[in-house]
Coordinates of C-alpha atoms and ligand atoms in Angstrom, one line a residue:
X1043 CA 31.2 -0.9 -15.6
X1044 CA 29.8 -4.8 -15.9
X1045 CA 27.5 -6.1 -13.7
X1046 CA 31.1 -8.8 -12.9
X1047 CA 32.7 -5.5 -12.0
X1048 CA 30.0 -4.4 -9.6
X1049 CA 29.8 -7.8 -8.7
X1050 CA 33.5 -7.5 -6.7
X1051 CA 33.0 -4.4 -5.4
X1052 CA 30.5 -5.8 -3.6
X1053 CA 32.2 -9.3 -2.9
X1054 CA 34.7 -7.0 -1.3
X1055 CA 32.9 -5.7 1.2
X1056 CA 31.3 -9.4 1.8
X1057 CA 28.0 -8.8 -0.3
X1058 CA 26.8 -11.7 -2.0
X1059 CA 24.8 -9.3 -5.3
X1060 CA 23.4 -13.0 -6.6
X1061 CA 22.1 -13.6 -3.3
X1062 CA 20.6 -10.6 -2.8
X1063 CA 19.3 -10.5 -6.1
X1064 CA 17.6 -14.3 -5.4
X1065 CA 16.0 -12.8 -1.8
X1066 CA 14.4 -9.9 -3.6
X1067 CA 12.9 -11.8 -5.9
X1068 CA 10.7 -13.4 -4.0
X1069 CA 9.3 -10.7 -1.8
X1070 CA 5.7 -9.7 -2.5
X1071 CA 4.6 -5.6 -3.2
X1072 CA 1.4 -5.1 -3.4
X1073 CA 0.5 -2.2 -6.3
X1074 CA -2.4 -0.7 -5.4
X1075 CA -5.2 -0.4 -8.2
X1076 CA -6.2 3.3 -7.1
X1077 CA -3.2 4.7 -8.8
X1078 CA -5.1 4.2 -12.6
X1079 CA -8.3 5.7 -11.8
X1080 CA -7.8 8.4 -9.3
X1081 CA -8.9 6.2 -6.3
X1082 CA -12.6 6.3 -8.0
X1083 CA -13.8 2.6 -8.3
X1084 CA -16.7 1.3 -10.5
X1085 CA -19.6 1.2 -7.6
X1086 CA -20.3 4.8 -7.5
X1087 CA -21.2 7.6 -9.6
X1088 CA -17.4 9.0 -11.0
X1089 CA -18.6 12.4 -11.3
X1090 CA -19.2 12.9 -7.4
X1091 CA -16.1 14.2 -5.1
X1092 CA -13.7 12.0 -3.4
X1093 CA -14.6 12.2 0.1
X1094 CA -13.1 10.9 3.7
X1095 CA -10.2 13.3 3.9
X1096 CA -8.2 12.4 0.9
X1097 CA -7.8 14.0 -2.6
X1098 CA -6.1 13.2 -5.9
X1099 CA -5.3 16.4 -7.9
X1100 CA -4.6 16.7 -11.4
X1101 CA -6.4 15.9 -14.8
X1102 CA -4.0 14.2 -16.9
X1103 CA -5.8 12.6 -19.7
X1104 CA -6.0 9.1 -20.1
X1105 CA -7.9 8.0 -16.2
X1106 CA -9.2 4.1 -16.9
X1107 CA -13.1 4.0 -16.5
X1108 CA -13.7 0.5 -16.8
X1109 CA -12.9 -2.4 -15.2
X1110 CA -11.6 -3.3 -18.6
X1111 CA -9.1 -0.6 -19.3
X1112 CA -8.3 -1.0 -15.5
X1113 CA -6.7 -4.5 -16.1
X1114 CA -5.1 -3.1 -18.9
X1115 CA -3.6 -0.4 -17.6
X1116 CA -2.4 -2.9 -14.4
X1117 CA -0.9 -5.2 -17.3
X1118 CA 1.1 -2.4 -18.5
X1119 CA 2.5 -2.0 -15.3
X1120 CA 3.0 -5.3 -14.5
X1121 CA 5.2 -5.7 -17.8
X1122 CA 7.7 -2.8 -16.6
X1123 CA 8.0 -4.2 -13.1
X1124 CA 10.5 -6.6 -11.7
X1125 CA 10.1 -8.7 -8.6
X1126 CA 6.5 -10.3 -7.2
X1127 CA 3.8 -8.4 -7.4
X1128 CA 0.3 -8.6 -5.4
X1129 CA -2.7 -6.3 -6.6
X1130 CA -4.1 -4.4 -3.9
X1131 CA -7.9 -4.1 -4.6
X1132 CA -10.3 -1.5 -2.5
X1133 CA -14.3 -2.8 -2.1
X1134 CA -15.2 -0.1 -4.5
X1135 CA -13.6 -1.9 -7.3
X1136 CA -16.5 -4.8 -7.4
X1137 CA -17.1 -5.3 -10.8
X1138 CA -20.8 -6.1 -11.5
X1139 CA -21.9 -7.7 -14.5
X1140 CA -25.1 -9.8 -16.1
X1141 CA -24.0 -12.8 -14.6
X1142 CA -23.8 -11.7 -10.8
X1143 CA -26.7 -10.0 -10.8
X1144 CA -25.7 -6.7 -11.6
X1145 CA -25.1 -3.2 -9.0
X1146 CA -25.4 -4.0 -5.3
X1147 CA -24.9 -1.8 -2.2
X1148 CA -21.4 -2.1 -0.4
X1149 CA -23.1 -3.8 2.6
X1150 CA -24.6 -6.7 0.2
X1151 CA -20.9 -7.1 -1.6
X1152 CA -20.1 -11.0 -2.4
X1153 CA -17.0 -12.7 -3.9
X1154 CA -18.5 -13.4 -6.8
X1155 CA -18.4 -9.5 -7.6
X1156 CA -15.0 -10.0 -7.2
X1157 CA -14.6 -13.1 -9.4
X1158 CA -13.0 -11.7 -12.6
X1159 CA -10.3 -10.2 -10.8
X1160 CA -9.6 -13.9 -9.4
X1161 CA -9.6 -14.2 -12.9
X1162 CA -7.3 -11.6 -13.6
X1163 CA -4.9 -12.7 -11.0
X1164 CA -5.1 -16.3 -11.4
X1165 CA -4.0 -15.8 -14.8
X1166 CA -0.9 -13.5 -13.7
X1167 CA 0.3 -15.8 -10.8
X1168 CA -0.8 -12.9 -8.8
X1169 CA -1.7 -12.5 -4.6
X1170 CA -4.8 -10.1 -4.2
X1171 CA -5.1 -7.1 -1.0
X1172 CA -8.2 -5.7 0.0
X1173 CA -9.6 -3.0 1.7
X1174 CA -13.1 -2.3 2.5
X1175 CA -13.7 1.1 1.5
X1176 CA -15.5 3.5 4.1
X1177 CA -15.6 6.9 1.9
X1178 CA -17.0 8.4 -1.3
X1179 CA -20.5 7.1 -0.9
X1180 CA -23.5 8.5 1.0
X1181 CA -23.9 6.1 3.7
X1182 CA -21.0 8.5 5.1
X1183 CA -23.0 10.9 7.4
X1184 CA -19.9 11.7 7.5
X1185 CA -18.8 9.6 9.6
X1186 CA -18.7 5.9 9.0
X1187 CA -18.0 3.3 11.8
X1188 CA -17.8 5.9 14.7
X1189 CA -21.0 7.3 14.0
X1190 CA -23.5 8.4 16.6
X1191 CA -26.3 6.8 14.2
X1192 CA -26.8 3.1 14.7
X1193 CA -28.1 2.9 11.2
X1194 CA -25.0 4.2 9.5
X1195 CA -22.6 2.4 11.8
X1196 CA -24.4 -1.2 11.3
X1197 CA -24.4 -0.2 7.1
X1198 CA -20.7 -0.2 7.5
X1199 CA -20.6 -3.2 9.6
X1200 CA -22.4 -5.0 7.0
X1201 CA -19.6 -3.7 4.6
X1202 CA -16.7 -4.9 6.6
X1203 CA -17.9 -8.3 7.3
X1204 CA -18.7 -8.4 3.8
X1205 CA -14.7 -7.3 3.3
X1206 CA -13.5 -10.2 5.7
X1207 CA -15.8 -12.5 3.5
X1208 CA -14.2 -11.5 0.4
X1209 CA -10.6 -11.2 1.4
X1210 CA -10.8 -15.2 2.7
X1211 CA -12.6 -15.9 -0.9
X1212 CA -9.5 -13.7 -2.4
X1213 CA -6.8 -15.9 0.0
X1214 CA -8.4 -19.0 -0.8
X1215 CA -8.7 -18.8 -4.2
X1216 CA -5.4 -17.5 -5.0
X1217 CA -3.3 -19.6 -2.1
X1218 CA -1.4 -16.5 -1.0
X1219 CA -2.7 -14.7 2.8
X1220 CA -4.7 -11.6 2.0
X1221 CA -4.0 -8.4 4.3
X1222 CA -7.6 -6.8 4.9
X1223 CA -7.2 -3.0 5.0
X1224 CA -9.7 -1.1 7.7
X1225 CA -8.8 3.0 7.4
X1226 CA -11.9 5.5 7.9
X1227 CA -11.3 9.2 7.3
X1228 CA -13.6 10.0 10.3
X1229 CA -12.8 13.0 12.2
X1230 CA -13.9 16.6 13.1
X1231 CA -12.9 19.4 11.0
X1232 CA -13.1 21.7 14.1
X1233 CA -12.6 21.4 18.1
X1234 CA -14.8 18.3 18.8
X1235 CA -17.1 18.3 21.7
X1236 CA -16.6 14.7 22.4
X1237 CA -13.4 12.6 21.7
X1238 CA -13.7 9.2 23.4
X1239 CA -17.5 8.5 22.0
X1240 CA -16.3 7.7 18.6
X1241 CA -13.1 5.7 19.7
X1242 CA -15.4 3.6 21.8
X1243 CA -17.7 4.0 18.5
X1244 CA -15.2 3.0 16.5
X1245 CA -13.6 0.0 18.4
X1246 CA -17.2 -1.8 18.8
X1247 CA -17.7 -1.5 15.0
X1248 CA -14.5 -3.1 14.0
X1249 CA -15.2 -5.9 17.4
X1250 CA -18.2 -6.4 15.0
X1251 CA -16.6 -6.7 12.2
X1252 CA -13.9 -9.2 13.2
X1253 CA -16.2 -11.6 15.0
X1254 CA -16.8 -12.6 11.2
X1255 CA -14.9 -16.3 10.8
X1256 CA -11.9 -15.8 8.9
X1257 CA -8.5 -17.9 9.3
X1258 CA -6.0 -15.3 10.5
X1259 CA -3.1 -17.5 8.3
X1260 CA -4.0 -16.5 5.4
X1261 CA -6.7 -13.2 5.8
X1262 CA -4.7 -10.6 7.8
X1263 CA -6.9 -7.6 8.7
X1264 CA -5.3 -4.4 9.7
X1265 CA -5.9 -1.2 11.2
X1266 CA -4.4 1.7 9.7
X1267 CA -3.8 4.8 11.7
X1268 CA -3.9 8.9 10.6
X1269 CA -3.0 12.0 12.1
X1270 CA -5.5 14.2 10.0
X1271 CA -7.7 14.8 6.8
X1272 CA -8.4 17.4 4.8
X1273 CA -11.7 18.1 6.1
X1274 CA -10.9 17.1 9.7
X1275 CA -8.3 18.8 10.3
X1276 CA -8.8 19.0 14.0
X1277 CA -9.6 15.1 15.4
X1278 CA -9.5 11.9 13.6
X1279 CA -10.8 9.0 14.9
X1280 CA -8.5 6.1 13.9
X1281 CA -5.6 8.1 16.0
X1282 CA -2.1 6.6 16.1
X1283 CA -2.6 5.3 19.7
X1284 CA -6.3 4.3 18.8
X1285 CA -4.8 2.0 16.0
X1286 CA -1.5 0.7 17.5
X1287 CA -3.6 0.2 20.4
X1288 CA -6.4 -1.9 19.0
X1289 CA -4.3 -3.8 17.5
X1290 CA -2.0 -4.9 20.5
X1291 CA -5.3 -5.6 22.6
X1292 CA -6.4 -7.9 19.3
X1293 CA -3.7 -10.1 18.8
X1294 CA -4.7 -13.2 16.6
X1295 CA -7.0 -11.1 15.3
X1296 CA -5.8 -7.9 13.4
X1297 CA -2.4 -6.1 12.8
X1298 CA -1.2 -2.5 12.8
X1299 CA -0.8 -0.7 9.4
X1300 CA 1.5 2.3 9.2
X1301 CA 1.0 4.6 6.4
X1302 CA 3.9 7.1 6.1
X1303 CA 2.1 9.7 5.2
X1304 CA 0.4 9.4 8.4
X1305 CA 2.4 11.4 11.0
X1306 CA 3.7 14.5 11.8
X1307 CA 6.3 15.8 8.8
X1308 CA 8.9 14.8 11.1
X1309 CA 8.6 11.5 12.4
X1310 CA 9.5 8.7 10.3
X1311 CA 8.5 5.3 10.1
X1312 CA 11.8 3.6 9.3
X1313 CA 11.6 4.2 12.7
X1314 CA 8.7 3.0 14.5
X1315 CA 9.1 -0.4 12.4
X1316 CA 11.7 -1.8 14.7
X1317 CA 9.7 -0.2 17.7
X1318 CA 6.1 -2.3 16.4
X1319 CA 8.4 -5.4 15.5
X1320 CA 9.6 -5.3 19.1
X1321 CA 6.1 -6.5 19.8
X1322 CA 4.4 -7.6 17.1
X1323 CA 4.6 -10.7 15.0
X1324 CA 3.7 -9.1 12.1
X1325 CA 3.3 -5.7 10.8
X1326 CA 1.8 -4.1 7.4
X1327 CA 3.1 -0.9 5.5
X1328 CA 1.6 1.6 3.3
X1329 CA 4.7 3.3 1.4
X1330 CA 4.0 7.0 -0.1
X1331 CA 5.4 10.2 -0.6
X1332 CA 3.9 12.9 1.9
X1333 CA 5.4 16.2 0.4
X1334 CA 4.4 18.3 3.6
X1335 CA 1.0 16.7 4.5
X1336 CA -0.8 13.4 3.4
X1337 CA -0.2 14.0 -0.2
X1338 CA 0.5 10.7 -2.0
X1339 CA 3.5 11.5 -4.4
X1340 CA 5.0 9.0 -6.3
X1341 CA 7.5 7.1 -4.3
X1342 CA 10.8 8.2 -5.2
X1343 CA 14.0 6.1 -4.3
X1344 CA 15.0 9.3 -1.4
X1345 CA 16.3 8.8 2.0
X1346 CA 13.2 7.3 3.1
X1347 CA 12.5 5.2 1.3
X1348 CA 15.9 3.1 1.3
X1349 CA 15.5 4.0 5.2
X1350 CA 12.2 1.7 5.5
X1351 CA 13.7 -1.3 3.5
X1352 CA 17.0 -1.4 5.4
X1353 CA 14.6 -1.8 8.5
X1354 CA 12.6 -3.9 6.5
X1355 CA 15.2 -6.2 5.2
X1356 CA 17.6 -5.7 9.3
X1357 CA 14.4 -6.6 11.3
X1358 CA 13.6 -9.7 9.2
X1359 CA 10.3 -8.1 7.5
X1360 CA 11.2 -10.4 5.0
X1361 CA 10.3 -13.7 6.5
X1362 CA 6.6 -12.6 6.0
X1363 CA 7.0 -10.1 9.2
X1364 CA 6.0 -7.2 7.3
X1365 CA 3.6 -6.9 4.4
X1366 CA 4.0 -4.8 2.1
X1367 CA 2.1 -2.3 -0.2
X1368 CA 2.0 0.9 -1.9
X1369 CA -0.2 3.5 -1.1
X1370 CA -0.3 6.9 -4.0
X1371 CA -2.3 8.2 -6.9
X1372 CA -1.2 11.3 -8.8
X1373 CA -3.5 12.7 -11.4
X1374 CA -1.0 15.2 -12.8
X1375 CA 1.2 13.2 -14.7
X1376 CA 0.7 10.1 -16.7
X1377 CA -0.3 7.2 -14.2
X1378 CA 1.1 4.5 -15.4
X1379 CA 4.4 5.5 -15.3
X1380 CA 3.5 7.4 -11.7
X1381 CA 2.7 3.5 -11.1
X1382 CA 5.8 2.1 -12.5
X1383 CA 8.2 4.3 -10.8
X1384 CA 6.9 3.6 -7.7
X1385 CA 7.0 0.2 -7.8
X1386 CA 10.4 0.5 -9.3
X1387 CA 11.6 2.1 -6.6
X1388 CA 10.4 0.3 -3.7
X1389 CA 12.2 -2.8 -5.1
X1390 CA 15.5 -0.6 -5.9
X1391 CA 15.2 0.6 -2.3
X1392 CA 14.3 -3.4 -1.3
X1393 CA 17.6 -4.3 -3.5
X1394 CA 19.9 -1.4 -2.3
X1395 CA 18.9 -2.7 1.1
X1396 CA 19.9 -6.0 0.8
X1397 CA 23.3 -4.9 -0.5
X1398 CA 24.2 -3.4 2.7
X1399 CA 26.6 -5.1 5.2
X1400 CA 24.1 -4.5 8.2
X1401 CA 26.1 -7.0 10.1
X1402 CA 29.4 -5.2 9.4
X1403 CA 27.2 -1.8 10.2
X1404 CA 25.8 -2.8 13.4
X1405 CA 28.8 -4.8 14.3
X1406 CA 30.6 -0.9 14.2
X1407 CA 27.6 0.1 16.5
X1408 CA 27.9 -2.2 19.2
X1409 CA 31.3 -1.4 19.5
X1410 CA 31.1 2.2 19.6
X1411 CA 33.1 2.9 16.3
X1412 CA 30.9 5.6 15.1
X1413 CA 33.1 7.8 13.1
X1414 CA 33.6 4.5 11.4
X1415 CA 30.0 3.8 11.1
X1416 CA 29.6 7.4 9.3
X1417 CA 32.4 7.0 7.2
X1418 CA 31.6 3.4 5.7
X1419 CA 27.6 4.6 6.0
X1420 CA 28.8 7.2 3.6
X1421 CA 30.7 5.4 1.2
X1422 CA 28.2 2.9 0.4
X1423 CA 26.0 5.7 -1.4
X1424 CA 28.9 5.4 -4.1
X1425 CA 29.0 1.6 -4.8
X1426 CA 28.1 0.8 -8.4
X1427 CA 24.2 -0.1 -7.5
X1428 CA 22.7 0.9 -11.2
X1429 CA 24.7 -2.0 -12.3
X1430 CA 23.0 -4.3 -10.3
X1431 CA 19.7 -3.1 -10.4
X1432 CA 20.3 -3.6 -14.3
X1433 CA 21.4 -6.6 -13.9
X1434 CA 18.2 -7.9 -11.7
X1435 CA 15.8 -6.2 -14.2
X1436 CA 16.9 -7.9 -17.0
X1437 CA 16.8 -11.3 -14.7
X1438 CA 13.2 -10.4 -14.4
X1439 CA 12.9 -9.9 -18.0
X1440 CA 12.1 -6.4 -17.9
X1441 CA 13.0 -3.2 -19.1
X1442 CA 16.2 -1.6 -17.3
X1443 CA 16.3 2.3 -16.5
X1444 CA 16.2 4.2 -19.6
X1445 CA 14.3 1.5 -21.5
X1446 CA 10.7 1.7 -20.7
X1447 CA 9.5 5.1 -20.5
X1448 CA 9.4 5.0 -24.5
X1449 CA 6.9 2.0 -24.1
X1450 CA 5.0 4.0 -21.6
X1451 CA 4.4 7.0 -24.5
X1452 CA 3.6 4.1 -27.1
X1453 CA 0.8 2.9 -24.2
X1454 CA -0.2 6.9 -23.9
X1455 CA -0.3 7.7 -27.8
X1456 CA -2.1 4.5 -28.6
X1457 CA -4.5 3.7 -25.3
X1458 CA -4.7 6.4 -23.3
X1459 CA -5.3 9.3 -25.9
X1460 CA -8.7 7.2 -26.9
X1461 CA -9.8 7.7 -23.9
X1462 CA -11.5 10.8 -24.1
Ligands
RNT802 C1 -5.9 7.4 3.2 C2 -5.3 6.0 3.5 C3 -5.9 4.9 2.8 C4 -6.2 5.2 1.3 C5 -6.5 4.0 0.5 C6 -7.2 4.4 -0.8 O1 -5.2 8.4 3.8 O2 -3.9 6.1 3.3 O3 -5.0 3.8 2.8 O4 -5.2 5.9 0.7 O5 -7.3 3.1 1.2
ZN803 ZN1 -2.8 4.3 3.2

């Protein structure tokens, strides 16, 4: 079938595919730059263990090392990916050279350590994300900003004002708001003896941290919420109601982040979007795979995922309501194409959403017509979509499905391999 073909089909159920593919266009995704170097960062030793509750597992050859191969590896991506992107950079990922002054501590962090990837995203036409990052390092006692120990908590004050500092240097410099990530893995791994000290802990620290000046227009910090860790299993700090909370008692201020990996297996955030949008202006995602706990798969075009863009694109997330970003790193399979699929598939799920006659849908709702609503719900799983998303990719000047994996084994057998 043509893309004119698929075109009608469409046109006869009144979708506009040119319309659609104009909207989706536009829309910002954040890639996260975790995926390329199994969430390890250039501030730390590499050889030490992950820490805060989160693992990648795998040893698939080819992990970048360098800030250098990094950017490479992102440009790769970047070249298979239709749509806007944004790069989503964690604090870890400072790059210190001869002419800042070489390594510093997370709590003495300044822009200019993020300066070349400015750079690197000025030169793109690339937004920048960031996210301080409260784990891997041993300033974590373990716990970070809910610790009992004033020392360790005002360390990682330091570090999140620093954060807020860079993310308005980031928004600033690249004229495009900045979302300012704050997620701690602290918790308990057993029954804790206390549970409200480090919530009250932890809600003075990030107070602290957000009396830093920063113009909420364009930096956007958020509070991510998690159920559990591995490691602490049994309490984590940063709660769901903890997080939600803090951020409906801090409006102006910060925004909640749902990560979907973040609940219990079977509670979905397709759904608790409309519920926050009920209340909150704005809203940020992290979009995963959990495969039975926190497990950042790849993101695979599944039920899911096309559920959180339809409420995405039905609740009007995409008049800047709703950033967002991608959230995975697998180290069993080759990670740039674990990158590009992805992304790939959180604009095929953005597209696929945007081809769907919510109006018509809801209109069926309201009026009680449910087998109706089934039926035509149904039937739109078998409307020539491949067509259009070929269609859009090629608009974007990139590879369609079926066209770039080969250029991801061309990047494996003549980058990666080296890296040894
Ligand atoms: C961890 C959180 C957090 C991290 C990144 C690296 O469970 O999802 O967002 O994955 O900040
Ligand atoms: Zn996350």
């Amino acid at each position: 079938m043509s893309y004119a073909e698929a075109k009608a089909r469409y046109a006869a159920i009144g979708i506009d595919t040119e319309a659609a593919m104009a909207t989706l266009k536009n829309v910002p995704i954040s890639l996260h730059c975790w995926q390329g170097d199994d969430v390890r960062g250039f501030d730390t030793d590499p050889t030490k263990p992950l820490t805060g509750g989160i693992q990648t597992t795998g040893n698939y050859p080819g992990r970048a090392r360098t800030p250098e191969e990094l950017m490479a590896d992102i440009d790769q991506v970047l070249a298979l990916c239709p749509g806007t992107k944004k790069i989503n950079l964690h604090a870890s990922y400072a790059i210190f050279n001869e002419q800042n002054g070489g390594w510093v501590d997370r709590d003495q962090l300044e822009p200019k350590h993020f300066a070349p990837w400015v750079e690197f995203c000025k030169a793109r036409g690339l937004g920048a994300d960031f996210n301080p990052t409260f784990f891997s390092h041993p300033m974590c006692d373990p716990l970070t900003l809910s610790s009992p120990n004033k020392e360790t908590r005002d360390f990682w004050i330091r570090h999140g004002k620093a954060c807020i500092r860079i993310s308005q240097y980031l928004a600033e410099e690249l004229g495009q708001p900045c979302t300012m990530n704050i997620w701690t893995g602290d918790g308990f791994k057993d029954i804790p003896a206390d549970r409200m000290g480090p919530r009250m802990r932890y809600r003075e620290s990030i107070d602290a941290i957000l009396s830093e000046p920063y113009d909420f227009n364009i930096v956007k910090p958020c509070v991510e919420s998690k159920v559990f860790g591995i490691g602490v299993e049994a309490y984590t700090v940063g709660s769901a109601e903890f997080s939600l909370n803090y951020a409906a008692m801090n409006p102006g201020k910060c925004i909640p982040l749902m990560d979907n990996g973040h609940y219990h297996p079977t509670e979905v955030v397709s759904d608790k979007i409309p519920a926050l949008l009920t209340f909150f202006p704005e809203i940020a995602l992290h979009i995963t795979r959990p495969i039975r706990w926190d497990s950042d798969h790849v993101v695979l075009f599944d039920d899911e995922t096309r559920e959180i863009c339809r409420e995405i694109v039905r609740c009007g997330g995409l008049d800047g309501r709703v950033f967002i970003a991608l959230d995975y790193f697998d180290a069993s399979i080759n990670r740039i194409a674990a990158w590009t699929v992805g992304f790939r598939n959180v604009q095929k799920a953005l597209l696929n959403a945007l081809l769907t006659p919510e109006a018509d849908l809801k209109a069926l709702q309201d009026t009680d017509r449910f087998t109706e609503l089934m039926v035509r719900q149904e039937e739109m799983k078998t409307l020539p979509f491949g067509e259009i998303w070929a269609e859009y990719c090629d608009r974007c000047g990139v590879p369609k499905d079926g066209e770039w994996f080969s250029v991801v084994k061309e990047y494996e057998k003549t980058v990666l391999s080296a890296r040894v």
